[in-house]
Short mmCIF file of C-alpha atoms in Angstrom, two decimals:
data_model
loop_
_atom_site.label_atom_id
_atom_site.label_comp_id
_atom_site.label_asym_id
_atom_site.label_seq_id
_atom_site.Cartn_x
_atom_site.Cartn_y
_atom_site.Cartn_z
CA UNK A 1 7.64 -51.66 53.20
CA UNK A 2 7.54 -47.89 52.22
CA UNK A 3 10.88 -45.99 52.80
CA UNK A 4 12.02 -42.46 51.76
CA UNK A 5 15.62 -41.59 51.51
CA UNK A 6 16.74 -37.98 51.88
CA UNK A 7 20.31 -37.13 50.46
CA UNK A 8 21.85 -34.33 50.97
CA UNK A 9 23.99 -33.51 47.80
CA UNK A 10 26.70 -30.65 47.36
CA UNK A 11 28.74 -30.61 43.54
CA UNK A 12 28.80 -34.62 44.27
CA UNK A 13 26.89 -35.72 41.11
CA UNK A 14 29.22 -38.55 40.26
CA UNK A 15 28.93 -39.85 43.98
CA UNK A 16 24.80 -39.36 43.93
CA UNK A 17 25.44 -41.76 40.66
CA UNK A 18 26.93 -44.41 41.98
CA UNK A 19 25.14 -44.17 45.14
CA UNK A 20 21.96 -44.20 43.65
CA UNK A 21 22.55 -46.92 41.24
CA UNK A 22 23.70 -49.42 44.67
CA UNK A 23 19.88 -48.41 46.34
CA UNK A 24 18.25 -49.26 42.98
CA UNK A 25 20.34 -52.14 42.78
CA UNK A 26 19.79 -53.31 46.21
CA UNK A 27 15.25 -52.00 45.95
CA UNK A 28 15.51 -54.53 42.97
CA UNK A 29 16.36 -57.37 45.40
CA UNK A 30 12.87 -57.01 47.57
CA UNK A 31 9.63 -57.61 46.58
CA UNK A 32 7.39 -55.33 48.08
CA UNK A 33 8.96 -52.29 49.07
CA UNK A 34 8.45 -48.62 47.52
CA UNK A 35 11.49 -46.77 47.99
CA UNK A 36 11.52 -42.81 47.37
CA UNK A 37 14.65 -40.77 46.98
CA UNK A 38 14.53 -37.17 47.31
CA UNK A 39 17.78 -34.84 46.91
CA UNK A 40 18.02 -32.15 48.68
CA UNK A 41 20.61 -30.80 46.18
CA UNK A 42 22.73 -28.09 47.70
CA UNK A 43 25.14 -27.90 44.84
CA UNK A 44 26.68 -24.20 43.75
CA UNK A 45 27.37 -25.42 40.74
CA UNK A 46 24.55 -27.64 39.88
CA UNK A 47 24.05 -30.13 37.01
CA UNK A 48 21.27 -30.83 34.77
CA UNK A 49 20.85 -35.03 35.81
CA UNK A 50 17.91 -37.59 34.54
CA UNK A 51 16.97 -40.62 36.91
CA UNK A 52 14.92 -42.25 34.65
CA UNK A 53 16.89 -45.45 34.63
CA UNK A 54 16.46 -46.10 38.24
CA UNK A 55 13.67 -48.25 37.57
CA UNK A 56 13.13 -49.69 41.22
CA UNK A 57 13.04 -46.49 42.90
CA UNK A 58 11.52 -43.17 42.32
CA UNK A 59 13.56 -39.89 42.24
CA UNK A 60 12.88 -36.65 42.91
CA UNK A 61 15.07 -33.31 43.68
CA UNK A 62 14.60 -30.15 45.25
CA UNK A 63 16.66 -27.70 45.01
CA UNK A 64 18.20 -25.52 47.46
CA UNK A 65 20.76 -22.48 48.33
CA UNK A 66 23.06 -24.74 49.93
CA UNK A 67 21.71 -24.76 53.47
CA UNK A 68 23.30 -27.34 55.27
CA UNK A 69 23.66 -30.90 55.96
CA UNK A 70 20.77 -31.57 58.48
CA UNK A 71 18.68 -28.28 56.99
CA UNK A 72 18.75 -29.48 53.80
CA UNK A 73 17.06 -32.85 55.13
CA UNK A 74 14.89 -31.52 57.59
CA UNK A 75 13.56 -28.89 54.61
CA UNK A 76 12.46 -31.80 52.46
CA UNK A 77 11.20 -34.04 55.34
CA UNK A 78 9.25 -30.99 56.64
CA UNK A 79 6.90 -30.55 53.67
CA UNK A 80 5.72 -33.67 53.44
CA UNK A 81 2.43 -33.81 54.61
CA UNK A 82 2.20 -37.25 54.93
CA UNK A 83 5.47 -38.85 56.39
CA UNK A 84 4.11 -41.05 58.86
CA UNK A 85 3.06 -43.21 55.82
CA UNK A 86 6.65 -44.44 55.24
CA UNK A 87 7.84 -47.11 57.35
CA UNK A 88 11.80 -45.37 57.46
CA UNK A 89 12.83 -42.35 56.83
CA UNK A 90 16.25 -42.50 55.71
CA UNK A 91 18.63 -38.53 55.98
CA UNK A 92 22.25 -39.12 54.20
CA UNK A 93 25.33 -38.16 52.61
CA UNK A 94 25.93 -39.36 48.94
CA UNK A 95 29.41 -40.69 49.59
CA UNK A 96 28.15 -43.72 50.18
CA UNK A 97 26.70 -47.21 48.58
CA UNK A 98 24.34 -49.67 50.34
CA UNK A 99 24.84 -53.42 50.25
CA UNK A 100 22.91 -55.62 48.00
CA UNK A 101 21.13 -57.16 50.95
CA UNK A 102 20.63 -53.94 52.85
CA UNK A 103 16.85 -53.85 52.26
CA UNK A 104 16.09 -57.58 52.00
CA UNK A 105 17.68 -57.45 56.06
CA UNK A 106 15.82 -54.66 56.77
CA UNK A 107 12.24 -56.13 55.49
CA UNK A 108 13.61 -58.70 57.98
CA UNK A 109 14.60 -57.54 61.26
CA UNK A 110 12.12 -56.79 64.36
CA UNK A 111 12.44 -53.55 65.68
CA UNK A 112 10.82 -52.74 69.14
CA UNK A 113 8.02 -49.68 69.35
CA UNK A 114 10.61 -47.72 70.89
CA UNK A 115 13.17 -47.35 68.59
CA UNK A 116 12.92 -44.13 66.75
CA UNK A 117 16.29 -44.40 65.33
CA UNK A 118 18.25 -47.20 63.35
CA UNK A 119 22.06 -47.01 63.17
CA UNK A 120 23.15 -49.54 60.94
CA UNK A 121 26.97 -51.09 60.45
CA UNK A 122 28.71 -47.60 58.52
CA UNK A 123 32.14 -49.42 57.26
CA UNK A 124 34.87 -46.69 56.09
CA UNK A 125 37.24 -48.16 53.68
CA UNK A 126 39.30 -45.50 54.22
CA UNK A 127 39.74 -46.53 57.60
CA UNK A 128 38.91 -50.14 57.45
CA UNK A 129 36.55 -50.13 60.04
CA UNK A 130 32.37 -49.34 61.67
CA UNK A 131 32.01 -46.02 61.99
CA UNK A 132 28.84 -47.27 64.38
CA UNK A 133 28.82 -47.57 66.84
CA UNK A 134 28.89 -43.39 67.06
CA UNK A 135 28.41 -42.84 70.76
CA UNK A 136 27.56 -45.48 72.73
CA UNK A 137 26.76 -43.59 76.14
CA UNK A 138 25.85 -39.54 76.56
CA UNK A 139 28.37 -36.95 76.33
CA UNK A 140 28.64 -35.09 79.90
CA UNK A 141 28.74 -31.42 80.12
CA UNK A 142 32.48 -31.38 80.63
CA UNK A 143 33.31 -33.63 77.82
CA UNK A 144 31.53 -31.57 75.81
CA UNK A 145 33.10 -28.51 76.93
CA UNK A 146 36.52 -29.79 76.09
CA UNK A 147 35.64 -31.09 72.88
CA UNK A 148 34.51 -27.24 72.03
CA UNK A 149 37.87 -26.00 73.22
CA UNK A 150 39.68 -28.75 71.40
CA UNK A 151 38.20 -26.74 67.90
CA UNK A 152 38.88 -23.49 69.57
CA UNK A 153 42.58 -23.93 70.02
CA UNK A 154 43.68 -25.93 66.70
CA UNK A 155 46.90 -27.59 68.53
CA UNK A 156 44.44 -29.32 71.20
CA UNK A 157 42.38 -30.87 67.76
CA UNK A 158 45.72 -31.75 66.51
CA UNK A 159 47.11 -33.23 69.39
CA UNK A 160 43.70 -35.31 69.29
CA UNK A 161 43.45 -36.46 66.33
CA UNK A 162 47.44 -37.82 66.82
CA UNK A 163 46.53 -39.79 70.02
CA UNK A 164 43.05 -40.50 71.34
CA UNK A 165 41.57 -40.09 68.05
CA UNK A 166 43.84 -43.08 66.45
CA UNK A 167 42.04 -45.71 69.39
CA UNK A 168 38.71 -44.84 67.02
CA UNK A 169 40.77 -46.63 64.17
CA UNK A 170 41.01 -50.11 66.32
CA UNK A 171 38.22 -52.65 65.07
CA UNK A 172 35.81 -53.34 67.70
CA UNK A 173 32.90 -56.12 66.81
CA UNK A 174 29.62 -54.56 68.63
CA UNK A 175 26.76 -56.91 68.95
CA UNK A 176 23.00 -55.38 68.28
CA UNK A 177 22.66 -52.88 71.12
CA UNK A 178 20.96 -49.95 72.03
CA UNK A 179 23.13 -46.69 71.98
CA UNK A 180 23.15 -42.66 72.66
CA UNK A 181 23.52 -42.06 68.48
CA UNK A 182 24.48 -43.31 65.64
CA UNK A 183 26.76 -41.64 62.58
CA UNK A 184 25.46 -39.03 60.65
CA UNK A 185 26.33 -40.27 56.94
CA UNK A 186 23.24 -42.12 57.15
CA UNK A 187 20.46 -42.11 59.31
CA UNK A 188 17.27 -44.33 59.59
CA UNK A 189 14.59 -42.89 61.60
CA UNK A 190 11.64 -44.97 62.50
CA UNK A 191 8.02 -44.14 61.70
CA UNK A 192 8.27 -43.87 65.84
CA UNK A 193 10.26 -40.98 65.56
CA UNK A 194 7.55 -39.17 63.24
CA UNK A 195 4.90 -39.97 65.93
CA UNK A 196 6.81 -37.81 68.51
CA UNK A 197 8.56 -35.43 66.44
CA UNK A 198 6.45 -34.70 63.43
CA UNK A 199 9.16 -31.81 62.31
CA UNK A 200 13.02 -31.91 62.56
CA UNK A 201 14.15 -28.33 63.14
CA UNK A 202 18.24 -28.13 63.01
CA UNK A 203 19.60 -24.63 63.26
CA UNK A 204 23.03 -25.37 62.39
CA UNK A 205 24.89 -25.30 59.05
CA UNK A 206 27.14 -28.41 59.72
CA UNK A 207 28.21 -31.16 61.80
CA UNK A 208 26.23 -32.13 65.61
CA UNK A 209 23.16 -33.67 63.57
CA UNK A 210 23.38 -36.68 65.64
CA UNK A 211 23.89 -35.35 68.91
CA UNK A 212 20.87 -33.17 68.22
CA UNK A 213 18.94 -35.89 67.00
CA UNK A 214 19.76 -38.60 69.93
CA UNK A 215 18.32 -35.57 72.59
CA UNK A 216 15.29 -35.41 70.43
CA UNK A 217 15.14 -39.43 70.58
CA UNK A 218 15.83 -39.23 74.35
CA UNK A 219 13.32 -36.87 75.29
CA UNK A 220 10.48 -38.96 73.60
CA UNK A 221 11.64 -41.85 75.76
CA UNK A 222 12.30 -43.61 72.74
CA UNK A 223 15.76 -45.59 72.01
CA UNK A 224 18.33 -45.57 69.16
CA UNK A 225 19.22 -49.25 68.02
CA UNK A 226 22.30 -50.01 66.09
CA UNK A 227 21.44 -53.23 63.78
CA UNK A 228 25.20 -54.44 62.64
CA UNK A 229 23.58 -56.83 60.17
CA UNK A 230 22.17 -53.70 57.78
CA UNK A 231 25.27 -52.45 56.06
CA UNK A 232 26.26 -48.99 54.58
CA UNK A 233 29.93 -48.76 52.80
CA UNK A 234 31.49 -44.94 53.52
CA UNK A 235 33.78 -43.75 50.89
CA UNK A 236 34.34 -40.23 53.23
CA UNK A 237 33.19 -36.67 53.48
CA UNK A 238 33.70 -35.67 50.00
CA UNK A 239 31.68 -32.25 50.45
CA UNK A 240 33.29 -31.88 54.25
CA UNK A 241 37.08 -32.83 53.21
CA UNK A 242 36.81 -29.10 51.16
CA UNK A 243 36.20 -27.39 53.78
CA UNK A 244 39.16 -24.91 55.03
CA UNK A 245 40.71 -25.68 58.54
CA UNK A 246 38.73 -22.42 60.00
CA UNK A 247 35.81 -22.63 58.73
CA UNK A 248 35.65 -26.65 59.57
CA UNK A 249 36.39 -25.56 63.52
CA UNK A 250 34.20 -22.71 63.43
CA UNK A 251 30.91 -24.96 62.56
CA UNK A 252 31.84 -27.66 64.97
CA UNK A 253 32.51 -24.76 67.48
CA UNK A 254 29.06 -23.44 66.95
CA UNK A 255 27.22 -26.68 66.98
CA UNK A 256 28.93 -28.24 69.97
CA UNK A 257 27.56 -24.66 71.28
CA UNK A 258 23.98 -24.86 70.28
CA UNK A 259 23.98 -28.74 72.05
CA UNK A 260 25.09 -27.49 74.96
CA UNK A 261 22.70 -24.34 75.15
CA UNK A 262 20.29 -26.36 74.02
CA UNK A 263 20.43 -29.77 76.41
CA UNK A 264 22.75 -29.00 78.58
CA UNK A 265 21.50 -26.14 80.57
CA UNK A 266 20.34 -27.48 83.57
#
């Protein structure tokens, strides 16, 4: 099993530590697997790191002018000549650790052609509960439309995030199913994605990665499968939480815009 992971780091260092040290932990568990970790590192104020003591897995960084979640990815995934030679192609914050077993279940589960995208079981101990699954069924047009008015009038988002938001919060026990997307802290595309979609090309700064991606997923005819039994612990948006109130509605505003130009035009 050959997998690349792609994490997308911004002045997180201690974060891509201990996040690191859980996937070298957890590549040390399995066998036969190669597992490559490139960081797309978007940091302003950037540290000089070694990853020499990652002995399971191999590290790499490239270095960027903080270009986004999803563009910082896609940049690294996109010059790789060869990325239909990895099995999984994982894109993802660094907030987060993976469970000790998390590659030994993913050597073995059975994944149909079809699925181009794995969504696995995202718990927020924050929250105490699966942030997966994301969306289950496709946004209309209208709900779409209100969720871009909700971030551009700030007491509708507030008002949201008092009441229908707070439902989110309620622990719900999903079986292995097929769904519209998964959450966006960490993402496991299928070499089946790669045969359809050789390049990932994500205009936006931030947030609407996996709306963006489950249209591109759609339009292959391919599925997106969340798999409850791989498991990814979210210790929350520590580049996202800085973010200032306006700016924060003002990128969610512009990628709920470019979805709906995008998909929704019909």
């Amino acid at each position: 099993m050959k997998l690349l992971i792609v994490c997308v780091n911004y002045n997180s260092y201690s974060e891509l530590t201990s996040y690191l040290t859980s996937i070298n932990f957890a590549a040390s568990k399995v066998r036969n697997i190669q597992v490559d970790i490139s960081i797309a590192d978007n940091s302003t104020s950037v540290e000089e790191v070694t990853y020499d003591s990652y002995s399971y897995v191999k590290v790499s960084v490239t270095k960027l002018n903080n270009v986004g979640y999803l563009i910082g990815a896609q940049t690294v995934i996109n010059s790789i000549a060869n990325i239909l030679d990895y099995d999984y192609v994982a894109i993802s914050n660094v907030d987060i650790t993976v469970a000790e077993n998390f590659f030994i279940n993913l050597e073995n589960i059975i994944i149909a052609q079809d699925v181009a995208w794995i969504a696995p079981k995202i718990f927020s101990k924050v929250e105490n509960r699966d942030r997966n699954p994301k969306v289950i069924s496709r946004y209309s047009k209208k709900k779409l439309q209100l969720l871009y008015y909700m971030y551009k009038i700030p007491v509708l988002y507030y008002l949201y995030t008092m009441s229908a938001y707070q439902c989110k919060k309620l622990q719900v026990n999903y079986p292995e199913i097929d769904i519209y997307a998964g959450h966006g802290s960490f993402i496991l595309l299928t070499r089946s994605f790669f045969e359809s979609n050789r390049k990932i090309e994500y205009p936006i700064f931030l947030f609407g990665e996996e709306l963006f991606l489950a249209e591109i997923v759609m339009k292959a005819g391919k599925k997106v499968r969340y798999v409850p039994n791989l498991v990814i612990e979210d210790n929350e948006h520590i580049s996202t939480s800085t973010l200032k109130k306006k700016t924060y509605f003002k990128y969610n505003r512009e990628s709920i815009k470019y979805i709906l130009d995008t998909f929704y035009h019909e």
